[in-house]
Amino acid sequence: MNAVTIKDVALAAGVSPATASRVLSGNPATSPAARTRVEAAARELHFLPNAQARSLRSTKTDSIALLISDVRNPYFSDLAHAVEQHARAAGLMTFMGNANESTEQQDEFLATVLSRRVDGMIVVPQGLSEQDGNATEMLRRVVDSGIPMVFVDRTLADIQVPRVIARSREALEEAIAELKSHGHERIAFIGGPKHASTAMERHQAFDAAIAANGLVTAPELHFAGDFRFASGAQGARWFLENPLAPTAVIIADAPMAIGALSVWRERGLNIGTDFSVVSFDEVDALLLHNPPIATISHDLELMGRAAVQALLAVMKNESVAPVELLSTFTPRPSVGPAPDKDVHSEGMPRA
Amino acid sequence: MNAVTIKDVALAAGVSPATASRVLSGNPATSPAARTRVEAAARELHFLPNAQARSLRSTKTDSIALLISDVRNPYFSDLAHAVEQHARAAGLMTFMGNANESTEQQDEFLATVLSRRVDGMIVVPQGLSEQDGNATEMLRRVVDSGIPMVFVDRTLADIQVPRVIARSREALEEAIAELKSHGHERIAFIGGPKHASTAMERHQAFDAAIAANGLVTAPELHFAGDFRFASGAQGARWFLENPLAPTAVIIADAPMAIGALSVWRERGLNIGTDFSVVSFDEVDALLLHNPPIATISHDLELMGRAAVQALLAVMKNESVAPVELLSTFTPRPSVGPAPDKDVHSEGMPRA
DNA sequence: TTGTACGCGTTATCAA
DNA sequence: TTGATAACGCGTACAA
């Protein structure tokens, strides 16, 4: 097992542990002679400082924690990658955790990370769906501990910490304008779960954008999914059976869109001609689809960078204004003319 | 800031810190009276033990580290998810790190994690491509530290630790038999980078499977990619311009396959008729593609579980035999009859 | 059953 | 500039 401590280094270098410590942590109050000898000894013995003991004493760890909602969702893995690269550039190691869309797993990770000490946390928070998306007691406690923390992508209504989020209102207006210009008037929406603020934001922005385009919506045109594949497949069937016969649908994230598209493909439907589709998130499967899917996307590289910058500011006790990034609408052939007689009324095979 | 220590709890409960410690860590040598009072005090004060100090003393952390090659590769995010869920079931918290296909980032993460103490490590190792995929000095040092460690998915030739890997030979034989039954005889291979043992394994298994099917291959039918999107796109062009005019191609991972498919789609080529495609890894984009892509896939849930089991065994000082999981070939319409006059000789637009 | 005292590896303080 | 010493928060041998 490992065992080489700073004492071993000091012994080998013929100095006291204190001097060795000073040399190894870059304290200027060291003589060149001591410096060379200690450094040589450390190299020789492959000394690796024990970060536990170090931060027990100094409370600096040069590391942060990143909690994402779902590692398997490419949206979050892209975000994680961006956060990690920027944190690295700032000299911070990132420990990643996966909430798996579960408050329980979120809480476990946050508590563990808090007790192991990191210098800050970047969190995509999970709310309690039974409580209008408010925070768990554990999350509140972690916030109350005073550890520097920023929210990214999602927020919680009852917790105030600096945040980096996206604003999809304008992009949705563009998307709906595009659909309208193709003759679509009844547009369905497949949304996300209550515990995610992004689901709420996208839903409200959708309603507002519909109104801004002079169209109307109805509760029957809204499907409540959960941001995952299976609920997208359900949403696809719901869409086909919808009595209001919508001619287009906007889907609130990529996993649901992929779930929906696989159902529609199985039924032999043609996107862009039978009906039109716009999805949030820009991922390979949507771009490679035939035809490519129009998307509302976020610059996750930018979002990750902004989150790291915000955290660095919080760690310096600076005040940080909320950051709102604009989503981008990219038209693609999945949006086509609204069909005269829509697919719903024809003799389609149903569930 | 946070500050509630076990002393605070002891004080509030009117006992010594030692007694409080015993109660909180489940030591049976405690009186019921002390127990109730300490527990009440701990709850009241929201006591959260400092894991640093605890493991400085006891060297148990109930956590492991997981290093994957690339968070953005769905193959690894699926693997990460599986590892995390099984570790969690075993009472272990998982800290994830991303090597980003870079030995440097791998080494940073491993060193940090080692110095912060975890009970074990599950690693998808990156080798040095300049050195035939052998280990970096840092990785060797981490291994030498004696920390329980297992490799998953990939290995290194010069490091012996327990491993959970996949064996693709049989699946490749099936895939090639399927291609051959459709009349394909010249089959190209788009492989991975030298620093990944999986690239080597798949390449060798491909050659062996070609021979087992009574076919022949040639260096001109092998393209050296790097497991990422851009090199797949390069490979797609290489395929189209290949003087040997192969009629089918096997691609060694999903990101490269997606890169290749997007090139071919842009050129208006039809997979399954113009030529046939088989890809490693089973991801949404490949299944949603038109036509769906035949795949050679791994049971990542199983791989993750096996890795955790192996690590648990190592942590108990049990000896662990290498685990080899068989890959699965799934035929799909991306494999079709070999064209009489192949696409290469026609007037295709080239690079 | 409980408390005292010590040590884990490191850094901050203080005196030299 | 250096070294001795204390302290970070916790667990545990030892004594009571």
XYZ file of C-alpha atoms (C1' of nucleotides) in Angstrom:
734
model
C 0.000 0.000 0.000
C 0.910 3.618 -0.300
C 2.519 5.341 2.613
C 4.998 7.980 1.593
C 4.170 11.081 3.581
C 5.651 14.503 3.823
C 7.647 13.302 6.800
C 9.426 10.760 4.627
C 10.252 13.485 2.163
C 11.499 15.763 4.933
C 13.628 13.015 6.360
C 15.136 12.194 2.995
C 15.824 15.861 2.332
C 17.228 16.425 5.783
C 14.770 19.166 6.701
C 11.763 19.454 8.950
C 8.270 18.550 7.785
C 7.359 22.193 8.003
C 10.029 23.197 5.548
C 9.107 20.368 3.240
C 5.518 21.514 3.364
C 6.498 25.055 2.560
C 8.532 23.996 -0.425
C 5.878 21.683 -1.766
C 3.096 24.199 -1.449
C 5.068 27.000 -3.030
C 5.544 29.139 0.050
C 8.156 31.771 -0.866
C 9.794 31.616 2.536
C 12.187 28.856 1.533
C 15.860 28.774 0.701
C 16.968 27.629 -2.749
C 19.008 24.912 -1.073
C 16.047 23.514 0.791
C 13.920 23.810 -2.287
C 16.138 21.701 -4.501
C 16.663 19.028 -1.896
C 13.022 18.706 -0.997
C 11.916 18.663 -4.591
C 14.448 16.001 -5.416
C 13.362 13.877 -2.480
C 9.702 14.246 -3.389
C 10.351 13.222 -6.953
C 12.491 10.330 -5.876
C 9.944 8.956 -3.447
C 6.978 9.667 -5.761
C 5.409 11.718 -3.034
C 1.710 12.353 -3.528
C 0.200 14.665 -0.918
C -2.813 13.410 0.967
C -5.550 15.759 -0.087
C -7.709 14.712 2.858
C -5.257 15.852 5.439
C -4.386 18.923 3.467
C -7.890 20.228 3.175
C -8.662 19.183 6.728
C -6.228 21.872 7.643
C -6.515 24.420 4.883
C -10.074 24.040 3.554
C -8.920 24.462 -0.020
C -9.355 21.501 -2.315
C -9.031 22.875 -5.863
C -11.932 20.729 -6.871
C -15.613 21.150 -7.564
C -18.569 18.836 -7.847
C -20.923 18.717 -10.783
C -24.322 17.124 -10.446
C -26.229 16.426 -13.637
C -29.710 15.051 -14.065
C -29.001 12.117 -16.312
C -25.658 10.974 -17.704
C -27.333 9.121 -20.497
C -29.033 12.220 -21.825
C -26.626 13.670 -24.420
C -27.736 17.163 -23.482
C -26.237 16.710 -20.037
C -23.161 14.848 -21.146
C -22.367 17.717 -23.482
C -22.927 20.142 -20.633
C -20.757 18.048 -18.341
C -17.984 18.010 -20.865
C -18.055 21.776 -21.200
C -18.073 22.335 -17.445
C -15.217 19.937 -16.986
C -13.026 21.532 -19.633
C -13.544 25.034 -18.297
C -13.064 24.020 -14.697
C -9.875 22.302 -15.727
C -8.701 25.478 -17.401
C -9.299 27.243 -14.097
C -7.229 24.680 -12.217
C -10.171 22.828 -10.734
C -10.751 19.097 -10.808
C -14.369 18.109 -11.399
C -16.119 15.229 -9.669
C -19.234 14.276 -11.547
C -22.339 12.767 -10.093
C -25.511 11.507 -11.694
C -28.895 12.299 -10.174
C -30.577 9.941 -12.617
C -33.609 12.260 -12.499
C -34.078 11.255 -8.865
C -34.072 13.556 -5.854
C -32.862 10.710 -3.716
C -29.745 10.102 -5.756
C -29.195 13.832 -5.987
C -29.305 14.163 -2.225
C -26.937 11.284 -1.647
C -24.397 12.753 -3.986
C -24.636 16.258 -2.590
C -24.328 15.074 0.999
C -21.340 12.907 0.183
C -19.616 15.632 -1.724
C -20.321 18.173 0.972
C -18.852 15.943 3.630
C -15.802 15.307 1.494
C -15.265 19.000 0.944
C -15.091 20.594 -2.451
C -14.607 24.277 -3.144
C -17.903 24.636 -4.948
C -20.771 22.907 -6.667
C -22.456 23.239 -10.026
C -25.859 21.653 -9.847
C -28.706 20.802 -12.186
C -31.266 20.615 -9.394
C -34.068 18.093 -9.106
C -37.222 19.344 -7.431
C -39.894 17.386 -5.639
C -42.651 16.743 -8.132
C -45.155 16.347 -5.287
C -44.311 19.850 -4.169
C -44.407 21.948 -7.297
C -40.757 21.373 -7.940
C -39.482 22.791 -4.679
C -36.229 21.759 -3.072
C -35.645 18.723 -0.902
C -34.677 19.301 2.672
C -31.216 17.968 1.976
C -30.630 20.328 -0.900
C -31.744 23.202 1.266
C -29.365 22.103 3.964
C -26.481 21.918 1.542
C -27.275 25.423 0.342
C -27.487 26.600 3.951
C -24.055 25.175 4.638
C -22.794 28.139 2.688
C -20.783 26.208 0.144
C -20.437 28.150 -3.102
C -23.054 26.827 -5.465
C -24.624 27.694 -8.783
C -27.541 26.168 -10.604
C -27.243 25.416 -14.268
C -29.960 24.618 -16.791
C -32.618 24.166 -14.113
C -33.636 26.125 -11.030
C -35.877 25.702 -8.022
C -38.552 28.217 -7.167
C -37.822 28.244 -3.464
C -34.035 28.419 -3.522
C -32.075 31.481 -4.479
C -28.625 30.790 -5.815
C -26.876 32.213 -8.863
C -28.011 30.531 -12.029
C -27.255 29.985 -15.678
C -30.363 29.076 -17.594
C -31.798 29.136 -21.081
C -34.665 31.201 -22.373
C -36.616 29.559 -25.150
C -39.421 32.041 -25.696
C -37.961 33.741 -28.770
C -36.841 30.510 -30.395
C -40.278 29.023 -29.866
C -41.843 32.068 -31.469
C -39.643 31.543 -34.500
C -40.430 27.860 -34.634
C -44.141 28.457 -34.409
C -43.966 31.243 -36.966
C -42.263 28.795 -39.293
C -44.929 26.192 -38.675
C -47.659 28.765 -39.185
C -46.120 29.879 -42.465
C -46.507 26.270 -43.584
C -50.173 26.383 -42.723
C -50.060 24.681 -39.305
C -52.588 25.951 -36.798
C -53.088 23.141 -34.324
C -49.722 22.497 -32.759
C -49.234 19.930 -30.029
C -46.645 20.065 -27.271
C -44.956 17.136 -25.563
C -43.541 18.532 -22.351
C -41.383 17.460 -19.428
C -41.863 16.542 -15.775
C -42.918 18.920 -13.047
C -39.728 18.525 -11.078
C -37.734 20.227 -13.824
C -37.965 23.984 -14.131
C -37.017 23.694 -17.783
C -40.214 21.767 -18.382
C -42.222 24.611 -16.892
C -40.256 27.263 -18.760
C -40.674 25.531 -22.103
C -44.349 24.955 -21.527
C -45.050 28.564 -20.627
C -42.875 29.834 -23.451
C -44.788 27.575 -25.827
C -48.124 29.005 -24.719
C -46.809 32.539 -24.998
C -45.295 31.906 -28.403
C -48.529 30.385 -29.669
C -50.404 33.471 -28.573
C -47.768 35.786 -30.009
C -48.348 34.126 -33.351
C -52.048 34.703 -33.117
C -52.832 31.032 -32.662
C -54.677 29.287 -29.892
C -53.855 26.262 -27.848
C -55.832 23.953 -25.593
C -55.117 21.596 -22.710
C -55.795 18.713 -25.095
C -52.773 19.753 -27.102
C -50.400 19.296 -24.134
C -48.886 15.985 -23.185
C -46.990 15.600 -19.915
C -43.877 13.499 -20.470
C -40.851 13.013 -18.276
C -37.930 13.897 -20.562
C -37.177 10.226 -21.245
C -37.482 7.865 -24.202
C -40.515 5.891 -23.083
C -42.695 8.900 -22.421
C -41.838 10.204 -25.868
C -43.161 6.980 -27.332
C -46.348 7.430 -25.326
C -46.554 10.986 -26.523
C -46.270 9.801 -30.114
C -49.314 7.571 -29.701
C -51.177 10.309 -27.873
C -50.445 12.607 -30.787
C -51.795 10.175 -33.347
C -54.971 9.608 -31.401
C -55.528 13.232 -30.500
C -59.140 14.266 -31.207
C -58.044 17.795 -32.080
C -55.971 16.375 -34.927
C -52.900 18.563 -34.546
C -50.729 18.813 -37.662
C -47.474 19.547 -35.890
C -45.794 18.828 -32.603
C -43.010 20.368 -30.574
C -41.146 18.011 -28.263
C -39.371 19.325 -25.192
C -36.216 17.220 -25.276
C -34.224 14.820 -27.409
C -34.778 11.507 -25.609
C -38.547 11.987 -25.872
C -38.205 13.010 -29.507
C -36.248 9.862 -30.251
C -38.870 7.767 -28.480
C -41.602 9.446 -30.488
C -39.797 9.157 -33.808
C -39.228 5.461 -33.351
C -42.962 4.940 -32.870
C -43.863 7.016 -35.883
C -41.299 5.250 -38.010
C -42.681 1.896 -36.990
C -46.094 3.061 -38.172
C -44.640 4.049 -41.517
C -45.364 7.746 -41.077
C -43.409 10.398 -42.927
C -42.267 13.321 -40.886
C -42.501 16.608 -42.744
C -45.320 15.412 -44.988
C -47.774 13.551 -42.774
C -47.125 16.072 -40.008
C -44.336 18.301 -38.823
C -41.951 17.976 -35.893
C -39.702 20.326 -33.966
C -37.608 19.071 -31.073
C -35.581 20.666 -28.353
C -31.894 19.697 -28.192
C -29.618 19.075 -31.111
C -28.266 15.545 -31.076
C -26.915 13.165 -33.687
C -30.007 11.023 -33.913
C -32.164 14.013 -34.792
C -29.783 15.341 -37.414
C -29.255 11.918 -38.975
C -32.979 11.236 -39.080
C -34.682 11.183 -42.438
C -35.686 13.937 -42.806
C -33.508 15.886 -40.349
C -35.451 17.309 -37.442
C -35.810 21.045 -36.872
C -34.470 21.867 -33.429
C -34.460 24.399 -30.661
C -31.042 24.103 -29.184
C -28.768 25.542 -26.557
C -25.120 26.360 -26.755
C -23.985 23.947 -24.081
C -20.370 24.913 -24.421
C -21.399 28.457 -23.552
C -23.689 27.308 -20.781
C -20.915 25.248 -19.216
C -18.481 28.107 -19.431
C -20.929 30.560 -17.912
C -21.626 28.164 -15.063
C -17.944 27.820 -14.240
C -17.445 31.566 -14.421
C -20.402 32.141 -12.134
C -19.075 29.613 -9.652
C -15.631 31.181 -9.668
C -17.247 34.519 -8.911
C -19.274 33.080 -6.043
C -16.138 31.483 -4.657
C -14.562 34.949 -4.585
C -17.602 36.272 -2.757
C -18.576 38.415 -5.673
C -22.232 38.894 -6.382
C -23.420 37.164 -9.507
C -26.329 38.202 -11.670
C -28.479 35.449 -13.175
C -27.413 34.517 -16.697
C -30.031 33.821 -19.339
C -28.930 32.320 -22.620
C -31.091 32.451 -25.708
C -32.116 29.232 -27.403
C -31.668 28.916 -31.157
C -34.231 27.656 -33.644
C -32.853 25.774 -36.643
C -35.419 25.036 -39.357
C -35.060 21.680 -41.113
C -37.157 19.498 -43.467
C -39.089 17.943 -40.597
C -41.242 21.019 -40.945
C -43.343 20.844 -44.079
C -46.747 21.955 -45.318
C -49.722 21.165 -43.167
C -51.560 18.263 -44.794
C -55.102 18.895 -46.094
C -56.548 15.760 -44.671
C -54.489 14.947 -41.679
C -53.009 11.626 -40.811
C -55.243 11.142 -37.784
C -58.442 10.855 -39.764
C -57.085 8.294 -42.164
C -57.158 4.614 -41.478
C -53.937 4.552 -39.553
C -53.195 1.567 -37.391
C -53.677 2.699 -33.820
C -52.135 1.457 -30.612
C -20.467 28.443 6.729
C -20.659 24.911 7.973
C -19.062 24.058 11.256
C -21.030 21.553 13.291
C -18.601 18.885 14.420
C -18.922 15.861 16.566
C -17.811 17.950 19.511
C -20.842 20.155 19.116
C -23.038 17.109 19.108
C -21.301 15.696 22.176
C -21.652 18.991 23.987
C -25.340 19.259 23.157
C -25.903 15.679 24.253
C -23.875 16.097 27.414
C -21.446 13.301 26.640
C -17.845 13.073 25.530
C -16.892 13.222 21.861
C -15.826 9.600 22.124
C -19.257 8.482 23.174
C -20.856 10.559 20.479
C -18.541 8.990 17.937
C -19.404 5.518 19.154
C -23.102 6.159 18.929
C -22.882 7.710 15.489
C -20.776 4.959 14.048
C -22.907 2.189 15.490
C -20.481 0.914 18.080
C -22.468 -1.451 20.327
C -20.694 -0.290 23.480
C -23.175 2.480 24.157
C -25.994 2.907 26.617
C -29.516 3.399 25.349
C -29.636 6.680 27.197
C -26.544 8.027 25.518
C -27.764 6.739 22.212
C -31.037 8.573 22.252
C -29.527 11.823 23.427
C -26.693 11.781 20.899
C -28.978 10.870 18.069
C -31.374 13.621 18.999
C -28.581 16.162 19.179
C -27.149 15.066 15.860
C -30.503 15.354 14.181
C -31.172 18.698 15.779
C -27.870 20.188 14.695
C -27.972 18.595 11.239
C -24.662 16.978 11.949
C -22.866 15.798 8.849
C -19.609 13.986 9.585
C -16.516 15.282 7.869
C -15.577 12.453 5.565
C -12.073 13.806 5.193
C -11.265 13.537 8.838
C -13.059 10.254 9.138
C -11.150 8.504 6.404
C -7.923 10.125 7.441
C -8.326 8.025 10.520
C -10.080 4.915 9.307
C -9.196 4.662 5.604
C -12.717 3.620 4.658
C -14.628 5.990 2.442
C -17.501 3.945 1.019
C -16.856 5.508 -2.316
C -15.198 4.570 -5.570
C -13.953 6.429 -8.598
C -14.947 5.682 -12.147
C -12.866 6.933 -15.021
C -14.395 6.738 -18.468
C -12.853 7.612 -21.803
C -15.403 10.080 -23.083
C -18.599 11.266 -21.412
C -20.060 12.297 -24.703
C -19.803 8.820 -26.161
C -23.135 7.124 -25.349
C -21.356 3.822 -25.002
C -19.506 5.136 -21.971
C -22.396 7.041 -20.503
C -24.429 3.839 -20.557
C -21.543 2.024 -18.928
C -21.192 4.783 -16.343
C -24.854 4.582 -15.523
C -24.664 0.842 -14.985
C -21.580 1.083 -12.798
C -23.141 3.811 -10.741
C -26.368 1.956 -10.121
C -24.632 -1.241 -9.063
C -22.110 0.565 -6.897
C -24.984 2.357 -5.248
C -26.687 -0.954 -4.576
C -23.485 -2.047 -2.851
C -23.468 1.054 -0.675
C -20.760 2.854 -2.608
C -20.877 6.391 -3.898
C -19.342 6.856 -7.337
C -17.239 9.824 -8.373
C -17.031 10.013 -12.122
C -14.213 11.462 -14.132
C -13.782 12.001 -17.832
C -10.488 11.190 -19.554
C -11.745 12.788 -22.748
C -9.621 10.229 -24.643
C -6.532 11.924 -23.219
C -3.862 10.322 -21.077
C -3.155 13.658 -19.497
C -6.681 14.161 -18.237
C -6.794 10.548 -17.157
C -3.659 10.991 -15.092
C -4.891 14.169 -13.455
C -8.095 12.530 -12.400
C -6.466 9.375 -11.097
C -3.886 11.315 -9.106
C -6.508 13.570 -7.590
C -8.762 10.717 -6.698
C -5.907 8.718 -5.238
C -4.864 11.607 -3.048
C -8.428 12.116 -1.883
C -8.802 8.464 -1.015
C -11.451 6.225 -2.441
C -11.917 2.546 -1.675
C -11.379 1.462 -5.249
C -11.272 2.482 -8.860
C -12.952 1.274 -12.018
C -10.996 2.493 -14.992
C -11.318 2.508 -18.755
C -7.593 3.005 -19.313
C -6.000 5.214 -21.939
C -2.666 4.005 -23.262
C 0.105 6.002 -24.821
C -0.351 5.789 -28.557
C 3.342 6.517 -29.075
C 4.130 3.440 -27.055
C 1.877 0.731 -28.431
C -0.814 1.537 -25.946
C 1.214 0.974 -22.832
C 0.502 2.670 -19.533
C 1.579 6.131 -18.509
C 3.962 6.422 -15.621
C 1.239 7.962 -13.489
C -1.163 5.122 -14.115
C 1.541 2.660 -13.225
C 2.204 4.564 -10.028
C -1.452 4.544 -9.114
C -1.574 0.805 -9.685
C 1.574 0.378 -7.614
C -0.021 2.288 -4.758
C -2.019 -0.865 -4.200
C -5.441 0.715 -4.396
C -8.050 -1.818 -5.520
C -8.552 -1.307 -9.210
C -10.202 -3.029 -12.147
C -10.127 -2.233 -15.824
C -13.336 -2.240 -17.761
C -13.879 -2.299 -21.524
C -10.218 -1.581 -22.275
C -6.922 -2.933 -20.974
C -3.240 -2.128 -21.193
C -0.721 -4.701 -22.350
C 1.827 -3.870 -19.692
C -0.410 -3.647 -16.639
C -1.981 -6.605 -14.938
C -5.149 -5.832 -13.051
C -8.455 -7.689 -13.044
C -10.519 -6.823 -16.081
C -13.954 -6.978 -17.603
C -13.774 -6.822 -21.360
C -15.742 -7.767 -24.435
C -14.873 -10.365 -27.021
C -16.145 -9.549 -30.476
C -14.665 -12.391 -32.515
C -17.802 -14.526 -32.702
C -20.131 -11.619 -33.381
C -17.856 -10.428 -36.157
C -17.902 -13.903 -37.670
C -21.678 -13.793 -37.703
C -21.731 -10.321 -39.177
C -19.313 -11.256 -41.912
C -21.172 -14.494 -42.622
C -24.303 -12.416 -43.050
C -22.523 -10.038 -45.395
C -21.056 -12.937 -47.327
C -24.482 -14.548 -47.693
C -25.546 -11.318 -49.391
C -22.698 -11.623 -51.813
C -20.219 -9.267 -50.188
C -16.586 -10.248 -50.555
C -14.605 -7.057 -50.182
C -15.379 -5.729 -46.728
C -13.761 -2.601 -45.355
C -13.031 -1.871 -41.703
C -12.961 1.522 -40.018
C -11.065 0.990 -36.785
C -10.102 2.874 -33.654
C -6.981 4.491 -32.215
C -3.908 2.642 -31.066
C -4.224 3.784 -27.484
C -7.432 1.779 -27.042
C -7.123 -1.964 -26.617
C -10.637 -2.353 -27.950
C -9.468 -0.961 -31.253
C -6.773 -3.611 -31.438
C -9.137 -6.358 -30.357
C -11.771 -5.439 -32.911
C -9.221 -5.150 -35.641
C -7.700 -8.543 -34.938
C -11.096 -10.132 -34.511
C -12.132 -8.658 -37.835
C -9.140 -10.182 -39.591
C -9.733 -13.522 -37.940
C -13.435 -13.464 -38.754
C -12.729 -12.601 -42.381
C -10.403 -15.587 -42.617
C -12.852 -17.856 -40.828
C -15.380 -16.999 -43.504
C -12.975 -17.937 -46.245
C -12.543 -14.347 -47.374
C -9.407 -12.281 -47.701
C -8.605 -8.803 -46.539
C -5.869 -6.314 -47.360
C -4.233 -3.321 -45.659
C -6.064 -1.093 -48.140
C -9.337 -2.204 -46.608
C -8.407 -0.883 -43.153
C -8.882 2.698 -42.104
C -7.404 3.963 -38.832
C -9.903 6.235 -37.089
C -9.948 7.512 -33.534
C -13.400 6.474 -32.264
C -14.784 9.987 -32.804
C -17.232 11.617 -35.204
C -14.771 13.457 -37.433
C -12.661 10.420 -38.175
C -15.790 8.511 -39.126
C -16.541 11.195 -41.686
C -13.009 10.836 -43.038
C -13.458 7.104 -43.135
C -16.647 7.528 -45.144
C -14.788 9.455 -47.829
C -11.938 6.981 -47.738
C -14.457 4.220 -48.299
C -15.993 5.905 -51.317
C -12.627 6.509 -52.897
C -11.192 3.115 -52.078
C -9.527 1.592 -55.159
C -10.479 -1.913 -54.043
C -14.138 -0.909 -54.257
C -15.395 -2.632 -51.109
C -19.134 -3.292 -51.045
C -19.538 -3.282 -47.292
C -17.964 -1.701 -44.247
C -17.772 -2.468 -40.564
C -17.260 0.507 -38.270
C -15.675 0.075 -34.859
C -17.824 2.436 -32.814
C -20.966 4.546 -32.905
C -19.564 8.082 -33.032
C -17.507 7.148 -36.101
C -20.520 5.418 -37.648
C -22.603 8.533 -37.157
C -19.896 10.654 -38.715
C -19.726 8.305 -41.676
C -23.478 8.080 -42.126
C -23.850 11.838 -42.185
C -21.326 12.030 -45.030
C -23.011 9.292 -46.993
C -26.404 10.838 -46.493
C -25.139 14.151 -47.742
C -23.962 12.404 -50.896
C -27.399 10.890 -51.371
C -26.234 7.324 -50.958
C -28.569 4.571 -49.844
C -27.272 2.284 -47.171
C -28.282 -1.325 -47.703
C -28.562 -0.942 -51.467
C -25.554 1.072 -52.600
C -23.445 -0.712 -50.014
C -23.863 -2.351 -46.632
C -22.932 -1.143 -43.170
C -22.443 -2.796 -39.802
C -21.475 -0.738 -36.773
C -20.295 -1.489 -33.296
C -22.423 -0.107 -30.434
C -26.168 0.132 -30.356
C -27.314 3.714 -29.987
C -30.457 5.625 -30.858
C -29.057 7.326 -33.914
C -28.194 3.992 -35.508
C -31.549 2.416 -34.782
C -33.474 5.463 -35.927
C -31.466 5.715 -39.106
C -33.173 4.879 -42.371
C -32.589 2.022 -42.799
C -31.674 0.860 -39.300
C -28.042 -0.112 -38.948
C -26.970 -3.675 -38.136
C -24.905 -3.599 -34.970
C -22.409 -5.487 -32.903
C -23.238 -4.504 -29.390
C -22.308 -5.105 -25.801
C -24.505 -5.553 -22.796
C -23.278 -2.508 -20.905
C -25.554 -3.143 -17.973
C -23.889 -6.510 -17.604
C -20.438 -5.069 -18.131
C -21.020 -2.439 -15.458
C -22.313 -5.006 -13.020
C -19.381 -7.329 -13.639
C -16.943 -4.471 -13.120
C -18.475 -3.576 -9.769
C -18.506 -7.214 -8.692
C -14.881 -7.592 -9.681
C -13.928 -4.481 -7.763
C -15.784 -5.633 -4.676
C -13.870 -8.901 -4.844
C -10.549 -7.111 -5.199
C -11.434 -4.934 -2.222
C -11.924 -8.112 -0.208
C -8.509 -9.346 -1.359
C -10.087 -12.152 -3.311
C -8.462 -13.160 -6.542
C -10.466 -12.257 -9.588
C -10.394 -14.022 -12.920
C -10.645 -11.889 -16.049
C -14.202 -11.614 -17.344
C -14.874 -11.785 -21.057
C -18.306 -10.885 -22.316
C -19.502 -11.897 -25.751
C -20.630 -9.235 -28.173
C -23.930 -9.673 -29.982
C -24.582 -9.251 -33.691
C -27.995 -7.896 -34.643
C -28.775 -8.020 -38.364
C -30.750 -5.094 -39.768
C -31.658 -3.691 -43.204
C -28.398 -1.784 -43.495
C -27.087 -5.095 -44.760
C -28.400 -5.803 -48.242
C -27.284 -7.524 -51.425
C -23.903 -6.612 -52.803
C -24.445 -4.328 -55.799
C -23.338 -5.640 -59.213
C -21.716 -2.445 -60.263
C -20.595 -0.825 -57.098
C -21.116 2.753 -56.127
C -17.449 3.600 -56.389
C -17.186 3.066 -60.106
C -20.217 5.167 -60.921
C -20.031 8.888 -61.340
C -20.345 9.706 -57.701
C -19.329 13.126 -56.527
C -16.068 12.694 -54.694
C -14.449 14.733 -51.951
C -20.393 1.843 29.543
C -17.664 6.031 29.511
C -13.915 9.485 29.177
C -8.981 10.703 28.228
C -5.437 10.846 25.206
C -3.359 10.054 21.016
C -2.698 9.748 16.029
C -4.064 10.001 10.992
C -1.044 13.840 7.275
C -0.905 18.334 6.559
C -0.463 23.372 7.241
C -0.507 27.750 10.219
C 1.567 29.983 14.024
C 5.122 31.338 16.588
C 9.629 31.761 18.266
C 14.236 31.349 17.111
C 14.685 31.067 6.574
C 13.799 27.335 9.765
C 11.928 24.095 13.287
C 8.852 22.814 17.077
C 4.184 22.755 18.148
C -0.634 22.988 17.745
C -4.674 22.211 15.275
C -8.080 20.550 11.566
C -12.372 16.383 12.852
C -12.637 11.965 13.770
C -11.933 7.019 15.667
C -10.021 4.030 19.009
C -6.727 1.895 22.536
C -6.528 2.262 27.071
C -7.795 3.102 31.571
C -11.455 3.890 34.675
